[in-house]
Short mmCIF file of C-alpha atoms in Angstrom, two decimals:
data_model
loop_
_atom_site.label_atom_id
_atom_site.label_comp_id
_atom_site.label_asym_id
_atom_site.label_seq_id
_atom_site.Cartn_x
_atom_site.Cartn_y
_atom_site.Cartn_z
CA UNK C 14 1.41 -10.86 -72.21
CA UNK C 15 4.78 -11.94 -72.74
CA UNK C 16 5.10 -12.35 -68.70
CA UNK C 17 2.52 -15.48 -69.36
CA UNK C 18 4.72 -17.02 -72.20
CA UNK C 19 7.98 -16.53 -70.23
CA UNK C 20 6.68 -18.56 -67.77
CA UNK C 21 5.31 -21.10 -69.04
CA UNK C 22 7.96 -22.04 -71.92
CA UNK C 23 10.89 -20.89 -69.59
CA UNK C 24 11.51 -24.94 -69.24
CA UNK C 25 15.43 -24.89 -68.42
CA UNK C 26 16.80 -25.08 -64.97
CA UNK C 27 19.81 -22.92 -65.46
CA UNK C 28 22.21 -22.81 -62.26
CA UNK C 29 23.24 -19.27 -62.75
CA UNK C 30 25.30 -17.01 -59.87
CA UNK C 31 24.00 -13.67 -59.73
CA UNK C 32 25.53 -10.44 -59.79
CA UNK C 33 26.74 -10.72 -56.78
CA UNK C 34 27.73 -13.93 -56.28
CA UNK C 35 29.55 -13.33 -59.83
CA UNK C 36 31.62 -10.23 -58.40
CA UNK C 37 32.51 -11.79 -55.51
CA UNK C 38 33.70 -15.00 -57.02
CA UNK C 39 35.68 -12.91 -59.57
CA UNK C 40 37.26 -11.02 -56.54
CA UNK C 41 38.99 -13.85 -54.97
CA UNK C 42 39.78 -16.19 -57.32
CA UNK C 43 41.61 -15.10 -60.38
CA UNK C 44 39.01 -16.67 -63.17
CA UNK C 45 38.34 -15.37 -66.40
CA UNK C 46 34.90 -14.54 -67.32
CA UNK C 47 33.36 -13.86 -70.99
CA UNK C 48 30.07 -12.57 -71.44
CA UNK C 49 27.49 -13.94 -73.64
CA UNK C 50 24.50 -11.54 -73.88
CA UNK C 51 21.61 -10.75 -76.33
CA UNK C 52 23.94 -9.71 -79.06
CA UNK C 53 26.14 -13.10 -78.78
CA UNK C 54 23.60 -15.33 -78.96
CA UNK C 55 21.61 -13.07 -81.74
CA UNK C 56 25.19 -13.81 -83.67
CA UNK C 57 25.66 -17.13 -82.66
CA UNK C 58 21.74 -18.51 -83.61
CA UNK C 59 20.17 -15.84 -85.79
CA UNK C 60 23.49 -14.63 -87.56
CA UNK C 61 22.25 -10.82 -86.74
CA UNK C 62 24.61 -7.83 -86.61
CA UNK C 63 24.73 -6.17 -83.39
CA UNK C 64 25.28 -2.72 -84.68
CA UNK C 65 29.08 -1.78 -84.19
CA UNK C 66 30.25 -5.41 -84.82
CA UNK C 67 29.35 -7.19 -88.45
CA UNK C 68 28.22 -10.56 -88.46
CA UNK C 69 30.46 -13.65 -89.96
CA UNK C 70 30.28 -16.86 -90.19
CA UNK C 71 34.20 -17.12 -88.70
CA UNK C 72 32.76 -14.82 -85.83
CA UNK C 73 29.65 -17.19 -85.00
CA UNK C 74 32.21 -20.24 -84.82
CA UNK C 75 34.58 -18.56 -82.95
CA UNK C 76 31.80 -18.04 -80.05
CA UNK C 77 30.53 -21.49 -80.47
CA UNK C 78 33.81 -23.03 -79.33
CA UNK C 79 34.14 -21.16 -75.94
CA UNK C 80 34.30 -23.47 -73.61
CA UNK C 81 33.82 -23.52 -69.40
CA UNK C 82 37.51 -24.58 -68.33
CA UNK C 83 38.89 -24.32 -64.62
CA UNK C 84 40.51 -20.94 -65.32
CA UNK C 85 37.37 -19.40 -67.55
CA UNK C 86 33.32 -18.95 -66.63
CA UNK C 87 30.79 -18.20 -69.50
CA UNK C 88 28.22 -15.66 -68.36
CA UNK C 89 24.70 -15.60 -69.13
CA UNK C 90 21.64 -13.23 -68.38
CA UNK C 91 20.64 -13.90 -64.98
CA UNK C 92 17.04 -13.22 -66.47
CA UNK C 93 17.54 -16.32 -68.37
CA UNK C 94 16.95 -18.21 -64.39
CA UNK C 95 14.57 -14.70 -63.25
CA UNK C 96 13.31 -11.36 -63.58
CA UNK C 97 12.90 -10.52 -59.88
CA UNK C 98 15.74 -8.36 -58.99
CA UNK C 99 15.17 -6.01 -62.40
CA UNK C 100 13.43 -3.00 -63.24
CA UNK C 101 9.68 -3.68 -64.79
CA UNK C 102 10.92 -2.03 -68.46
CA UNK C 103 14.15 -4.52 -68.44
CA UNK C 104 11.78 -7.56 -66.66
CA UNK C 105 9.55 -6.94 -70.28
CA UNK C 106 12.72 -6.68 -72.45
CA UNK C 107 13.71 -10.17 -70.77
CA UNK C 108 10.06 -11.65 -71.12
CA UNK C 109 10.03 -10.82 -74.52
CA UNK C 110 13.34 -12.19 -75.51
CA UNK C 111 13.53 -14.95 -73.43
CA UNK C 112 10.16 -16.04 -75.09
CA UNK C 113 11.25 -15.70 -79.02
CA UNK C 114 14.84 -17.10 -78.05
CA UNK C 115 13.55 -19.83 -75.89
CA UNK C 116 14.98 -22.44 -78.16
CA UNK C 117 18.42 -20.93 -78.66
CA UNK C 118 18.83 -21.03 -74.97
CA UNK C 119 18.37 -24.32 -74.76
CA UNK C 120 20.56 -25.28 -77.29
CA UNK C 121 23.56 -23.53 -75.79
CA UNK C 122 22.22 -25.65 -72.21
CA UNK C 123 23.06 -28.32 -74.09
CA UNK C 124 26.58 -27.19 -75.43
CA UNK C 125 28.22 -26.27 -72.36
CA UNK C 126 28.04 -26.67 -68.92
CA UNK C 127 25.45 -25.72 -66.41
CA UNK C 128 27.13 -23.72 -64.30
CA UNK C 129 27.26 -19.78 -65.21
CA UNK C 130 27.98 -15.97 -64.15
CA UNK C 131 25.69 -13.50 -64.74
CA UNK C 132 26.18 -11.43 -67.71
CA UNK C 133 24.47 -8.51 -66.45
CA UNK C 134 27.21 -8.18 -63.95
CA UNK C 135 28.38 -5.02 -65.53
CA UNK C 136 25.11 -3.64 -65.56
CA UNK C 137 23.89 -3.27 -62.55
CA UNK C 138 23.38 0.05 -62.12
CA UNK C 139 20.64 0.63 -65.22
CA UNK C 140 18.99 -2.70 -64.60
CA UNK C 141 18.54 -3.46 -60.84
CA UNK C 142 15.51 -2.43 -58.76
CA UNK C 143 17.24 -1.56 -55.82
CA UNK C 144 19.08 1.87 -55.81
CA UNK C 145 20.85 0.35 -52.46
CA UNK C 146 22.31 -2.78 -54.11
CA UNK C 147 23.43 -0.96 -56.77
CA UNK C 148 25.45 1.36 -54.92
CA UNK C 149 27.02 -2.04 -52.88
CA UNK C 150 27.66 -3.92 -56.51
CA UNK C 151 29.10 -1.21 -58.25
CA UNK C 152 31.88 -0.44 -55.17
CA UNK C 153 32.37 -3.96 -55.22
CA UNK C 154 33.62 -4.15 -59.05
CA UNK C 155 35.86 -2.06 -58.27
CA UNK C 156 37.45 -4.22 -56.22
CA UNK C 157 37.69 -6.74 -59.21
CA UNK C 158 41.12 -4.82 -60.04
CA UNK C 159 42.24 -3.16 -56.74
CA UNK C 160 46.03 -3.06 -56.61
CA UNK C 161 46.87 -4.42 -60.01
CA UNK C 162 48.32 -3.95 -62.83
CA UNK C 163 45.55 -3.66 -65.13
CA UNK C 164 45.77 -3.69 -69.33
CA UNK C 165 42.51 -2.21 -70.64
CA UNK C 166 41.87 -3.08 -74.08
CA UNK C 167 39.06 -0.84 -75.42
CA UNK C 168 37.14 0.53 -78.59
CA UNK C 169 38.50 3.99 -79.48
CA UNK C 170 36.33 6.02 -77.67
CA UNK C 171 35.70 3.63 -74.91
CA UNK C 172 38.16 5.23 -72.81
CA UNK C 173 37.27 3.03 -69.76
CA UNK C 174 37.56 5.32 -66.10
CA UNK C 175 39.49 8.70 -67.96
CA UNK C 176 37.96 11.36 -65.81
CA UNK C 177 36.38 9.10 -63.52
CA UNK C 178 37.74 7.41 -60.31
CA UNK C 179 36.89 4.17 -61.97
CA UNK C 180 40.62 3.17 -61.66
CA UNK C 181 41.97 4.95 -58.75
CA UNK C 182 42.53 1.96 -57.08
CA UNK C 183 44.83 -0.23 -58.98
CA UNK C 184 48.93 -0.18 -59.27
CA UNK C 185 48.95 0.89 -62.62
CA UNK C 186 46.84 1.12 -65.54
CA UNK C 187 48.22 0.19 -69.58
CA UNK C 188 46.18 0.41 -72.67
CA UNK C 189 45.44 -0.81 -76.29
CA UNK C 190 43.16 0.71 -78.15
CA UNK C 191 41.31 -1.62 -80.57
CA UNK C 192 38.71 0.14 -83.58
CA UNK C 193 35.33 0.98 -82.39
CA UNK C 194 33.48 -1.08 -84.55
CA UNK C 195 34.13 -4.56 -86.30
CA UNK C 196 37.02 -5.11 -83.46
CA UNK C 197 37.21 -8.83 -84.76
CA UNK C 198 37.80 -7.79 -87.90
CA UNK C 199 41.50 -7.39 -86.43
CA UNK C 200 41.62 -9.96 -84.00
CA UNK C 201 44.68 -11.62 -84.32
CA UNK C 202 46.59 -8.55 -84.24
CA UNK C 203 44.43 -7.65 -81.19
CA UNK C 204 45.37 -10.82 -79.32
CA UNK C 205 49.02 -11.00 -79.98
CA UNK C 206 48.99 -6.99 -78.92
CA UNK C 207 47.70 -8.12 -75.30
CA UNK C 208 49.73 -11.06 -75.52
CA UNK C 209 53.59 -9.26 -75.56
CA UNK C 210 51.92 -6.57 -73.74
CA UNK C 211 51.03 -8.47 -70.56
CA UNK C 212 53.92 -10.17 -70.61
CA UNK C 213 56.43 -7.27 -69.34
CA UNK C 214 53.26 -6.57 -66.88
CA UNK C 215 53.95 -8.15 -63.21
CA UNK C 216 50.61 -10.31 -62.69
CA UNK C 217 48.57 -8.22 -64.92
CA UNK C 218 44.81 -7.95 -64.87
CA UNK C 219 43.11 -7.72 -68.77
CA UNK C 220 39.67 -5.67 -68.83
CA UNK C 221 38.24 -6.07 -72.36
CA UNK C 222 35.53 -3.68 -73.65
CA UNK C 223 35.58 -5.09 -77.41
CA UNK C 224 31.45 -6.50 -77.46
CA UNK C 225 31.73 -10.30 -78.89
CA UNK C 226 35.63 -10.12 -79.54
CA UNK C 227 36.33 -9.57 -76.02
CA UNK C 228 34.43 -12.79 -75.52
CA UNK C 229 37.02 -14.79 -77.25
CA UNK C 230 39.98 -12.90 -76.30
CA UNK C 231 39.21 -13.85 -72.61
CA UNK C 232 38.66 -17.13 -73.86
CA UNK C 233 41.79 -17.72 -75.74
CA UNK C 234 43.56 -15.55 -72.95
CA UNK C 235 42.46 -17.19 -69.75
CA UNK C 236 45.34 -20.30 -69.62
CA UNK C 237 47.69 -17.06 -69.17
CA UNK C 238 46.22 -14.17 -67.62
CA UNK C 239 43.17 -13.73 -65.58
CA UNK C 240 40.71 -11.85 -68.48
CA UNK C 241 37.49 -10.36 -67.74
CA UNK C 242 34.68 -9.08 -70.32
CA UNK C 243 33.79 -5.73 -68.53
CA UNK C 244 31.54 -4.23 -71.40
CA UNK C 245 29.21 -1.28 -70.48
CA UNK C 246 30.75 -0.87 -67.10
CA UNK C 247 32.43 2.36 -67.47
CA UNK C 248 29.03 3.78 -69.30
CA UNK C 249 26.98 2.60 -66.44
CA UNK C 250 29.35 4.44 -63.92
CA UNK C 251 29.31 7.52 -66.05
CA UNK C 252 25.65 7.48 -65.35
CA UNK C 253 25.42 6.64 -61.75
CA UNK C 254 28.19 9.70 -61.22
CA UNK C 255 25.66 12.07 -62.83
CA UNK C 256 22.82 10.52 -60.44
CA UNK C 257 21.16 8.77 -62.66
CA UNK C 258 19.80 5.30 -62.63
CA UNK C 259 19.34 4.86 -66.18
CA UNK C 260 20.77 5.34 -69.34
CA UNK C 261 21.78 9.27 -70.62
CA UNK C 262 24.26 10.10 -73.05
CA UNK C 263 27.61 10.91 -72.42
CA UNK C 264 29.41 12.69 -75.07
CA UNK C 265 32.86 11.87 -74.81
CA UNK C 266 32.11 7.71 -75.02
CA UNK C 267 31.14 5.89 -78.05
CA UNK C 268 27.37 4.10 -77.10
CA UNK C 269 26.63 1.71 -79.06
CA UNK C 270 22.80 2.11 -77.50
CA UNK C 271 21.92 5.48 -77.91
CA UNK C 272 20.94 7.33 -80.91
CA UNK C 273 23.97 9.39 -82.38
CA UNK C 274 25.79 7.36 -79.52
CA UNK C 275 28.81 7.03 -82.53
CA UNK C 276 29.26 10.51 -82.17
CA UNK C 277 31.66 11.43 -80.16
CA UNK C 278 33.32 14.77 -78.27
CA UNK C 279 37.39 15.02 -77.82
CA UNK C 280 39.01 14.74 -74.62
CA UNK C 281 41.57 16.16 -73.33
CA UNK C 282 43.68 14.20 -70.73
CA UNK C 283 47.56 13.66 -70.58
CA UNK C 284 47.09 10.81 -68.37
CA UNK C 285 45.28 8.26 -70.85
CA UNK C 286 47.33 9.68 -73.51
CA UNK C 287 50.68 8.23 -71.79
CA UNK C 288 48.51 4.75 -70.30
CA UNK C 289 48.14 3.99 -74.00
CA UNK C 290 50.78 1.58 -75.34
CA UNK C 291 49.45 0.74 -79.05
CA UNK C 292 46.73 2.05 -81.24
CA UNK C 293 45.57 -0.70 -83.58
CA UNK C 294 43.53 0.91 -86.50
#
């Protein structure tokens, strides 16, 4: 049913890389890249809640003034251009939305400029149809940060490749934890936190896993180091390591998706205990 509608009211011509044209651009060219998914246009048109991060009104305005620049790409659902490369149960959830949000999605068209990433880039693994591709993609992330000096800035339980080989590739690896839910709540502390941080870093890499707030922090960070919005990557690694495809939980990381997903087991790992470099509560 809501195949039909999608369709026919899906009237935009969006110019939208996909996932892999989105890796591979951020790969060689040190851009910075926020993501603007379900949940931040849910804040920024219906003024929803997205579960761990409160709506407010200074939120919604601080996502409506991101802006494309030469040093910073927005990225959108590639589903907002097509469905074809997804699973049938995320081509529906697309359908659906895509149909009831029609007119918010034109209205950001409008706003900014017509040239996009995909959101979905850090996705890949539960979303696309092919098991090959995903296997390709997700080495190829990886290569987003290979031999850098990377500063992770993460919910409290996000703990972004501890116990994984996520990060076995890079020079070195610093982090700041942020709080697990309402992270812009403490923004500005946030931000100047990454901001002395990176600079004692030699040419340092930010990953943000902070929902909407690392939106803006990429934004406001891009003019002085290369920022990406990596959201659910680490979770969707978790799962391909365990062979799966789609989404299971994993105890030890806060999931913001899955029932009891803010309950979370302790770790125990020397390593990201010393990589940390402030705890903002």
């Amino acid at each position: 049913m809501f195949f039909t509608y999608y369709i026919h009211i899906k009237k935009f011509d969006l110019n939208i890389k996909n996932a892999e044209e989105t890796i591979n651009y951020l790969i060689n060219n040190k851009v910075s890249v926020g993501r603007f998914g379900d949940g931040e246009f849910n804040i920024l048109y219906s003024k929803k809640p997205i579960g761990f991060q409160k709506y407010s009104d200074e939120l919604s305005r601080a996502l409506a003034q991101v802006r494309t620049t030469e040093k910073f790409k927005i990225a959108i659902p590639y589903a907002y251009k097509t469905t074809r490369p997804y699973k049938f149960l995320i081509r529906c959830f697309w359908w659906r939305y895509v149909t009831f949000n029609n007119r918010y999605i034109l209205e950001f068209k409008k706003q900014h400029e017509n040239d996009y990433f995909d959101a979905n880039f850090s996705r890949v693994i539960t979303e696309l149809a092919d098991k090959k591709e995903v296997l390709v993609l997700t080495d190829k992330v990886k290569m987003i940060w290979e031999n850098r000096n990377v500063l992770i800035v993460e919910g409290k339980f996000t703990r972004f490749g501890v116990n994984n080989d996520l990060l076995s590739n890079t020079k070195s690896v610093k982090r700041i934890i942020a709080p697990a839910e309402d992270a812009f709540n403490k923004f500005e502390e946030i931000y100047k936190e990454i901001d002395s941080t990176a600079e004692t870093m030699e040419d340092p890499l930010i990953l943000i896993s902070l929902g909407p707030t690392a939106t803006i922090l990429a934004y406001k960070l891009s003019n002085q180091f290369q920022t990406i919005d990596i959201g659910h990557f680490d979770l969707q690694y978790q799962y391909l390591e365990r062979g799966y495809y789609h989404k299971v939980r994993i105890k030890d990381r806060y999931d913001n998706e899955s029932m009891n997903g803010d309950k979370v087991a302790d770790i125990h790992s020397s390593k990201y205990e010393k990589e940390i470099v402030t705890i903002i509560r």
